[in-house]
mmCIF file of C-alpha atoms in Angstrom:
data_model
loop_
_atom_site.group_PDB
_atom_site.id
_atom_site.type_symbol
_atom_site.label_atom_id
_atom_site.label_comp_id
_atom_site.label_asym_id
_atom_site.label_seq_id
_atom_site.Cartn_x
_atom_site.Cartn_y
_atom_site.Cartn_z
ATOM 1 C CA UNK A 38 8.232 14.257 -6.918
ATOM 2 C CA UNK A 39 9.911 14.016 -3.526
ATOM 3 C CA UNK A 40 9.420 10.766 -1.607
ATOM 4 C CA UNK A 41 8.077 7.391 -2.656
ATOM 5 C CA UNK A 42 4.919 5.737 -1.326
ATOM 6 C CA UNK A 43 6.101 2.350 -2.601
ATOM 7 C CA UNK A 44 4.422 -0.561 -0.849
ATOM 8 C CA UNK A 45 5.615 -3.819 0.658
ATOM 9 C CA UNK A 46 4.330 -6.387 3.121
ATOM 10 C CA UNK A 47 5.624 -5.957 6.672
ATOM 11 C CA UNK A 48 5.413 -9.311 8.443
ATOM 12 C CA UNK A 49 6.280 -10.863 11.811
ATOM 13 C CA UNK A 50 8.642 -13.681 10.902
ATOM 14 C CA UNK A 51 8.329 -15.334 14.318
ATOM 15 C CA UNK A 52 4.602 -15.794 13.687
ATOM 16 C CA UNK A 53 5.361 -17.104 10.203
ATOM 17 C CA UNK A 54 7.748 -19.673 11.641
ATOM 18 C CA UNK A 55 5.133 -20.934 14.086
ATOM 19 C CA UNK A 56 2.957 -21.701 11.067
ATOM 20 C CA UNK A 57 5.793 -23.399 9.171
ATOM 21 C CA UNK A 58 6.698 -20.524 6.840
ATOM 22 C CA UNK A 59 9.652 -18.210 6.252
ATOM 23 C CA UNK A 60 9.785 -14.734 4.748
ATOM 24 C CA UNK A 61 10.809 -16.282 1.416
ATOM 25 C CA UNK A 62 7.372 -17.909 1.254
ATOM 26 C CA UNK A 63 5.874 -14.416 0.844
ATOM 27 C CA UNK A 64 7.993 -13.585 -2.183
ATOM 28 C CA UNK A 65 6.421 -13.787 -5.650
ATOM 29 C CA UNK A 66 2.967 -14.722 -4.381
ATOM 30 C CA UNK A 67 -0.598 -13.789 -5.281
ATOM 31 C CA UNK A 68 -3.261 -12.445 -2.942
ATOM 32 C CA UNK A 69 -4.901 -15.875 -2.687
ATOM 33 C CA UNK A 70 -1.599 -17.288 -1.408
ATOM 34 C CA UNK A 71 -1.303 -14.350 1.001
ATOM 35 C CA UNK A 72 -4.723 -15.292 2.396
ATOM 36 C CA UNK A 73 -3.770 -18.971 2.565
ATOM 37 C CA UNK A 74 -0.619 -18.183 4.556
ATOM 38 C CA UNK A 75 -2.541 -15.804 6.808
ATOM 39 C CA UNK A 76 -5.109 -18.492 7.574
ATOM 40 C CA UNK A 77 -2.350 -20.869 8.679
ATOM 41 C CA UNK A 78 -0.671 -18.155 10.757
ATOM 42 C CA UNK A 79 -3.912 -17.404 12.579
ATOM 43 C CA UNK A 80 -4.518 -21.090 13.215
ATOM 44 C CA UNK A 81 -1.018 -21.460 14.657
ATOM 45 C CA UNK A 82 -0.776 -18.233 16.654
ATOM 46 C CA UNK A 83 -4.287 -16.880 17.186
ATOM 47 C CA UNK A 84 -3.116 -13.577 15.700
ATOM 48 C CA UNK A 85 -5.032 -11.706 13.043
ATOM 49 C CA UNK A 86 -3.226 -11.467 9.712
ATOM 50 C CA UNK A 87 -4.104 -7.878 8.773
ATOM 51 C CA UNK A 88 -5.714 -4.752 10.267
ATOM 52 C CA UNK A 89 -8.369 -3.013 8.152
ATOM 53 C CA UNK A 90 -10.453 0.138 8.428
ATOM 54 C CA UNK A 91 -13.764 -0.301 6.537
ATOM 55 C CA UNK A 92 -13.757 3.403 5.662
ATOM 56 C CA UNK A 93 -10.210 3.480 4.297
ATOM 57 C CA UNK A 94 -9.835 1.864 0.879
ATOM 58 C CA UNK A 95 -6.094 2.359 0.630
ATOM 59 C CA UNK A 96 -5.537 -1.363 0.135
ATOM 60 C CA UNK A 97 -8.040 -1.355 -2.736
ATOM 61 C CA UNK A 98 -6.027 1.389 -4.420
ATOM 62 C CA UNK A 99 -2.816 -0.561 -3.855
ATOM 63 C CA UNK A 100 -4.219 -3.669 -5.535
ATOM 64 C CA UNK A 101 -5.652 -1.694 -8.459
ATOM 65 C CA UNK A 102 -2.451 0.218 -9.159
ATOM 66 C CA UNK A 103 -0.429 -2.995 -9.136
ATOM 67 C CA UNK A 104 -2.324 -3.767 -12.357
ATOM 68 C CA UNK A 105 -1.999 -0.252 -13.777
ATOM 69 C CA UNK A 106 -5.683 0.479 -13.148
ATOM 70 C CA UNK A 107 -7.511 3.226 -11.254
ATOM 71 C CA UNK A 108 -11.013 4.471 -10.460
ATOM 72 C CA UNK A 109 -10.638 6.699 -13.523
ATOM 73 C CA UNK A 110 -9.626 6.082 -17.112
ATOM 74 C CA UNK A 111 -6.293 7.336 -18.438
ATOM 75 C CA UNK A 112 -7.764 10.795 -18.994
ATOM 76 C CA UNK A 113 -8.033 11.182 -15.198
ATOM 77 C CA UNK A 114 -11.646 12.312 -15.550
ATOM 78 C CA UNK A 115 -13.906 9.490 -16.784
ATOM 79 C CA UNK A 116 -15.033 7.060 -14.037
ATOM 80 C CA UNK A 117 -13.820 3.519 -14.727
ATOM 81 C CA UNK A 118 -15.740 1.183 -12.447
ATOM 82 C CA UNK A 119 -18.107 -1.324 -14.020
ATOM 83 C CA UNK A 120 -15.588 -2.886 -16.416
ATOM 84 C CA UNK A 121 -12.596 -2.433 -14.124
ATOM 85 C CA UNK A 122 -11.441 -6.009 -13.561
ATOM 86 C CA UNK A 123 -8.654 -4.968 -11.191
ATOM 87 C CA UNK A 124 -11.131 -3.113 -8.961
ATOM 88 C CA UNK A 125 -13.504 -6.077 -9.046
ATOM 89 C CA UNK A 126 -10.777 -8.472 -7.956
ATOM 90 C CA UNK A 127 -9.575 -6.064 -5.262
ATOM 91 C CA UNK A 128 -13.087 -6.046 -3.783
ATOM 92 C CA UNK A 129 -13.124 -9.855 -3.945
ATOM 93 C CA UNK A 130 -9.775 -10.131 -2.161
ATOM 94 C CA UNK A 131 -10.938 -7.702 0.533
ATOM 95 C CA UNK A 132 -14.092 -9.744 1.142
ATOM 96 C CA UNK A 133 -12.121 -12.985 1.198
ATOM 97 C CA UNK A 134 -9.945 -11.627 4.012
ATOM 98 C CA UNK A 135 -13.006 -10.512 5.979
ATOM 99 C CA UNK A 136 -14.842 -13.800 5.406
ATOM 100 C CA UNK A 137 -11.796 -15.769 6.548
ATOM 101 C CA UNK A 138 -11.745 -13.714 9.773
ATOM 102 C CA UNK A 139 -8.186 -12.611 9.118
ATOM 103 C CA UNK A 140 -8.809 -8.904 9.733
ATOM 104 C CA UNK A 141 -8.698 -7.019 13.004
ATOM 105 C CA UNK A 142 -10.812 -3.911 12.493
ATOM 106 C CA UNK A 143 -9.546 -0.456 13.438
ATOM 107 C CA UNK A 144 -11.253 2.908 13.095
ATOM 108 C CA UNK A 145 -8.423 5.396 13.574
ATOM 109 C CA UNK A 146 -4.687 5.735 13.131
ATOM 110 C CA UNK A 147 -3.743 5.162 16.765
ATOM 111 C CA UNK A 148 -5.636 1.857 16.841
ATOM 112 C CA UNK A 149 -3.996 0.856 13.587
ATOM 113 C CA UNK A 150 -0.480 1.411 14.884
ATOM 114 C CA UNK A 151 -1.328 -0.181 18.244
ATOM 115 C CA UNK A 152 -2.516 -3.368 16.562
ATOM 116 C CA UNK A 153 1.028 -3.911 15.293
ATOM 117 C CA UNK A 154 3.055 -2.466 18.138
ATOM 118 C CA UNK A 155 1.148 -4.705 20.561
ATOM 119 C CA UNK A 156 1.851 -7.804 18.497
ATOM 120 C CA UNK A 157 -1.837 -8.513 17.892
ATOM 121 C CA UNK A 158 -1.590 -8.508 14.077
ATOM 122 C CA UNK A 159 0.981 -10.321 11.995
ATOM 123 C CA UNK A 160 1.294 -8.497 8.661
ATOM 124 C CA UNK A 161 0.372 -5.372 6.748
ATOM 125 C CA UNK A 162 0.651 -4.379 3.090
ATOM 126 C CA UNK A 163 1.331 -0.638 3.169
ATOM 127 C CA UNK A 164 3.604 2.172 2.065
ATOM 128 C CA UNK A 165 7.230 2.299 3.209
ATOM 129 C CA UNK A 166 6.468 5.321 5.390
ATOM 130 C CA UNK A 167 5.016 2.935 7.995
ATOM 131 C CA UNK A 168 8.546 1.890 8.967
ATOM 132 C CA UNK A 169 8.774 4.696 11.517
ATOM 133 C CA UNK A 170 5.639 3.352 13.238
ATOM 134 C CA UNK A 171 6.608 -0.322 13.128
ATOM 135 C CA UNK A 172 9.933 0.275 14.836
ATOM 136 C CA UNK A 173 8.139 1.728 17.856
ATOM 137 C CA UNK A 174 7.053 -1.788 18.836
ATOM 138 C CA UNK A 175 8.860 -2.521 22.082
ATOM 139 C CA UNK A 176 10.870 -5.741 22.042
ATOM 140 C CA UNK A 177 10.115 -6.433 18.370
ATOM 141 C CA UNK A 178 13.514 -5.713 16.838
ATOM 142 C CA UNK A 179 14.614 -8.675 14.750
ATOM 143 C CA UNK A 180 11.073 -10.041 14.465
ATOM 144 C CA UNK A 181 9.988 -8.173 11.329
ATOM 145 C CA UNK A 182 10.878 -8.435 7.640
ATOM 146 C CA UNK A 183 9.448 -6.901 4.467
ATOM 147 C CA UNK A 184 8.352 -8.831 1.385
ATOM 148 C CA UNK A 185 7.238 -7.590 -2.040
ATOM 149 C CA UNK A 186 3.559 -6.910 -2.566
ATOM 150 C CA UNK A 187 1.398 -9.860 -3.687
ATOM 151 C CA UNK A 188 -0.086 -9.519 -7.153
ATOM 152 C CA UNK A 189 -3.648 -10.132 -8.286
ATOM 153 C CA UNK A 190 -4.436 -13.724 -9.274
ATOM 154 C CA UNK A 191 -6.648 -13.033 -12.284
ATOM 155 C CA UNK A 192 -5.000 -9.979 -13.820
ATOM 156 C CA UNK A 193 -2.057 -10.535 -16.140
ATOM 157 C CA UNK A 194 -1.001 -6.888 -15.788
ATOM 158 C CA UNK A 195 -0.555 -7.072 -12.015
ATOM 159 C CA UNK A 196 2.993 -6.883 -10.632
ATOM 160 C CA UNK A 197 4.605 -7.102 -7.204
ATOM 161 C CA UNK A 198 4.787 -3.326 -6.764
ATOM 162 C CA UNK A 199 2.384 -0.481 -6.074
ATOM 163 C CA UNK A 200 2.119 2.848 -4.308
ATOM 164 C CA UNK A 201 0.239 4.298 -1.367
ATOM 165 C CA UNK A 202 0.976 7.931 -0.683
ATOM 166 C CA UNK A 203 4.254 9.646 -1.423
ATOM 167 C CA UNK A 204 4.608 13.388 -1.881
ATOM 168 C CA UNK A 205 5.686 16.130 -4.249
ATOM 169 C CA UNK A 206 6.747 19.774 -4.069
ATOM 170 C CA UNK A 207 5.026 22.408 -6.199
ATOM 171 C CA UNK A 208 5.973 25.970 -7.085
ATOM 172 C CA UNK A 209 2.995 28.306 -7.154
ATOM 173 C CA UNK A 210 2.612 30.891 -9.884
ATOM 174 C CA UNK A 211 3.273 33.879 -7.648
ATOM 175 C CA UNK A 212 6.010 36.311 -6.699
ATOM 176 C CA UNK A 213 9.295 34.553 -6.001
ATOM 177 C CA UNK A 214 8.493 31.515 -8.127
ATOM 178 C CA UNK A 215 11.813 31.690 -10.014
ATOM 179 C CA UNK A 216 13.837 31.631 -6.786
ATOM 180 C CA UNK A 217 11.681 28.822 -5.387
ATOM 181 C CA UNK A 218 12.163 26.707 -8.501
ATOM 182 C CA UNK A 219 15.912 27.345 -8.423
ATOM 183 C CA UNK A 220 16.067 26.333 -4.768
ATOM 184 C CA UNK A 221 14.206 23.063 -5.408
ATOM 185 C CA UNK A 222 16.388 22.361 -8.415
ATOM 186 C CA UNK A 223 19.592 22.674 -6.387
ATOM 187 C CA UNK A 224 18.324 20.683 -3.395
ATOM 188 C CA UNK A 225 15.611 18.072 -3.889
ATOM 189 C CA UNK A 226 16.076 18.132 -7.653
ATOM 190 C CA UNK A 227 19.754 17.233 -7.777
ATOM 191 C CA UNK A 228 21.422 16.724 -4.378
ATOM 192 C CA UNK A 229 22.188 13.026 -3.836
ATOM 193 C CA UNK A 230 23.759 13.630 -0.428
ATOM 194 C CA UNK A 231 20.653 15.428 0.829
ATOM 195 C CA UNK A 232 18.604 12.334 0.087
ATOM 196 C CA UNK A 233 21.095 10.162 1.983
ATOM 197 C CA UNK A 234 20.563 12.396 5.002
ATOM 198 C CA UNK A 235 16.779 12.356 4.649
ATOM 199 C CA UNK A 236 16.544 8.580 4.421
ATOM 200 C CA UNK A 237 18.875 8.195 7.414
ATOM 201 C CA UNK A 238 17.238 10.765 9.693
ATOM 202 C CA UNK A 239 13.548 10.545 8.829
ATOM 203 C CA UNK A 240 13.199 7.467 6.615
ATOM 204 C CA UNK A 241 11.995 9.383 3.553
ATOM 205 C CA UNK A 242 12.856 7.323 0.478
ATOM 206 C CA UNK A 243 13.406 9.850 -2.270
ATOM 207 C CA UNK A 244 12.218 9.476 -5.831
ATOM 208 C CA UNK A 245 15.355 11.108 -7.241
ATOM 209 C CA UNK A 246 16.843 8.116 -9.060
ATOM 210 C CA UNK A 247 20.580 8.827 -8.548
ATOM 211 C CA UNK A 248 19.969 8.874 -4.780
ATOM 212 C CA UNK A 249 19.312 5.140 -4.806
ATOM 213 C CA UNK A 250 22.988 4.538 -5.576
ATOM 214 C CA UNK A 251 24.057 6.189 -2.302
ATOM 215 C CA UNK A 252 25.329 4.290 0.723
ATOM 216 C CA UNK A 253 22.315 5.108 2.909
ATOM 217 C CA UNK A 254 20.091 3.247 0.469
ATOM 218 C CA UNK A 255 22.216 0.110 0.838
ATOM 219 C CA UNK A 256 22.469 0.097 4.622
ATOM 220 C CA UNK A 257 21.200 -2.984 6.495
ATOM 221 C CA UNK A 258 18.455 -2.362 9.059
ATOM 222 C CA UNK A 259 18.915 -4.357 12.257
ATOM 223 C CA UNK A 260 15.246 -4.009 13.264
ATOM 224 C CA UNK A 261 14.427 -5.922 10.083
ATOM 225 C CA UNK A 262 17.030 -8.648 10.624
ATOM 226 C CA UNK A 263 19.691 -6.823 8.639
ATOM 227 C CA UNK A 264 17.508 -6.554 5.537
ATOM 228 C CA UNK A 265 18.483 -3.725 3.192
ATOM 229 C CA UNK A 266 14.930 -2.433 3.245
ATOM 230 C CA UNK A 267 15.593 0.937 1.600
ATOM 231 C CA UNK A 268 17.373 -0.750 -1.304
ATOM 232 C CA UNK A 269 14.426 -3.115 -1.719
ATOM 233 C CA UNK A 270 11.898 -0.285 -1.585
ATOM 234 C CA UNK A 271 13.916 1.715 -4.123
ATOM 235 C CA UNK A 272 13.942 -1.285 -6.464
ATOM 236 C CA UNK A 273 10.181 -1.770 -6.135
ATOM 237 C CA UNK A 274 9.591 1.963 -6.703
ATOM 238 C CA UNK A 275 10.938 1.601 -10.233
ATOM 239 C CA UNK A 276 8.446 -1.215 -10.915
ATOM 240 C CA UNK A 277 5.238 0.625 -9.930
ATOM 241 C CA UNK A 278 2.740 0.837 -12.816
ATOM 242 C CA UNK A 279 1.786 4.372 -13.770
ATOM 243 C CA UNK A 280 -1.803 5.572 -13.381
ATOM 244 C CA UNK A 281 -3.535 8.936 -13.661
ATOM 245 C CA UNK A 282 -4.992 9.729 -10.222
ATOM 246 C CA UNK A 283 -6.965 12.612 -11.682
ATOM 247 C CA UNK A 284 -8.954 15.008 -9.523
ATOM 248 C CA UNK A 285 -11.800 12.762 -8.387
ATOM 249 C CA UNK A 286 -10.232 9.818 -6.571
ATOM 250 C CA UNK A 287 -11.564 10.659 -3.125
ATOM 251 C CA UNK A 288 -15.016 11.613 -4.377
ATOM 252 C CA UNK A 289 -15.340 8.198 -5.978
ATOM 253 C CA UNK A 290 -13.776 6.463 -3.009
ATOM 254 C CA UNK A 291 -16.405 7.899 -0.660
ATOM 255 C CA UNK A 292 -19.004 6.203 -2.845
ATOM 256 C CA UNK A 293 -16.922 3.041 -3.109
ATOM 257 C CA UNK A 294 -16.632 2.678 0.671
ATOM 258 C CA UNK A 295 -20.409 2.492 0.977
ATOM 259 C CA UNK A 296 -20.712 0.005 -1.873
ATOM 260 C CA UNK A 297 -17.914 -2.124 -0.413
ATOM 261 C CA UNK A 298 -19.984 -2.478 2.765
ATOM 262 C CA UNK A 299 -22.943 -3.542 0.644
ATOM 263 C CA UNK A 300 -20.719 -6.137 -1.006
ATOM 264 C CA UNK A 301 -19.518 -7.421 2.374
ATOM 265 C CA UNK A 302 -23.193 -7.805 3.249
ATOM 266 C CA UNK A 303 -23.553 -10.092 0.206
ATOM 267 C CA UNK A 304 -24.746 -7.728 -2.495
ATOM 268 C CA UNK A 305 -23.693 -9.271 -5.813
ATOM 269 C CA UNK A 306 -20.349 -7.894 -7.026
ATOM 270 C CA UNK A 307 -21.449 -7.000 -10.563
ATOM 271 C CA UNK A 308 -24.435 -5.117 -9.147
ATOM 272 C CA UNK A 309 -22.114 -3.327 -6.722
ATOM 273 C CA UNK A 310 -19.860 -2.124 -9.540
ATOM 274 C CA UNK A 311 -22.764 -1.196 -11.822
ATOM 275 C CA UNK A 312 -24.367 0.911 -9.097
ATOM 276 C CA UNK A 313 -21.037 2.514 -8.226
ATOM 277 C CA UNK A 314 -20.486 3.376 -11.898
ATOM 278 C CA UNK A 315 -23.859 5.122 -12.055
ATOM 279 C CA UNK A 316 -23.175 7.086 -8.869
ATOM 280 C CA UNK A 317 -19.728 8.128 -10.062
ATOM 281 C CA UNK A 318 -21.054 9.176 -13.482
ATOM 282 C CA UNK A 319 -23.679 11.335 -11.786
ATOM 283 C CA UNK A 320 -21.210 13.052 -9.478
ATOM 284 C CA UNK A 321 -18.227 13.447 -11.783
ATOM 285 C CA UNK A 322 -19.640 14.303 -15.195
#
């Protein structure tokens, strides 16, 4: 493991204030409260609360993993759809945001980033790697803060932490593998100072635990009102529930994207999940 994909909620605090909220009001909340706050923010500011791509189910994955659930069972092979309560609730939350007209739709990465840099959208639950994009918003320094992820309302296993992305290094079984493994062991596998440099220069929050005790991880970020965002992200990283991503996540997610659209068009949720289970069983087994 190299860098964390730990999630948080980036939010425009000036928009929150116009609706009568502060960043503390987004701490320790559920997704229904997130939607409630977003509805008030849109009423007060006219700004959408979130930007969504109908073909990208990253936010569904984030909600599922917060409850320690995935598209697959713990073996990483068997599709887990029809009885997956976390997935069901994630679909319901997604539809609730669409039905409440809180989402500004985007279809590619540049539109996604532009929706925030332009000030058109007020919040986004996403991985910490989005920091480098947020800070490109001209004149927005001091207007953003980051809150912990909301948790699912109906799932007792859900916590205020999840993951979206992150990366790892692998050594291939080929000539030079011993030297490669030794190199990784002496650098990314043990060098605390290297991780301080990486988080400072490129914003990569390492998963090497001792690195979180370094000074760079405790530094306040003026763009985010002096919040120690790296320290917060490092804390939330340790709270992420473990899941087995397996080998079939994206194959199932291609099917899920189509069924999500059917659900948004008012297909009954249990029928959606039953049909998705059958499709996944056919493709995966």
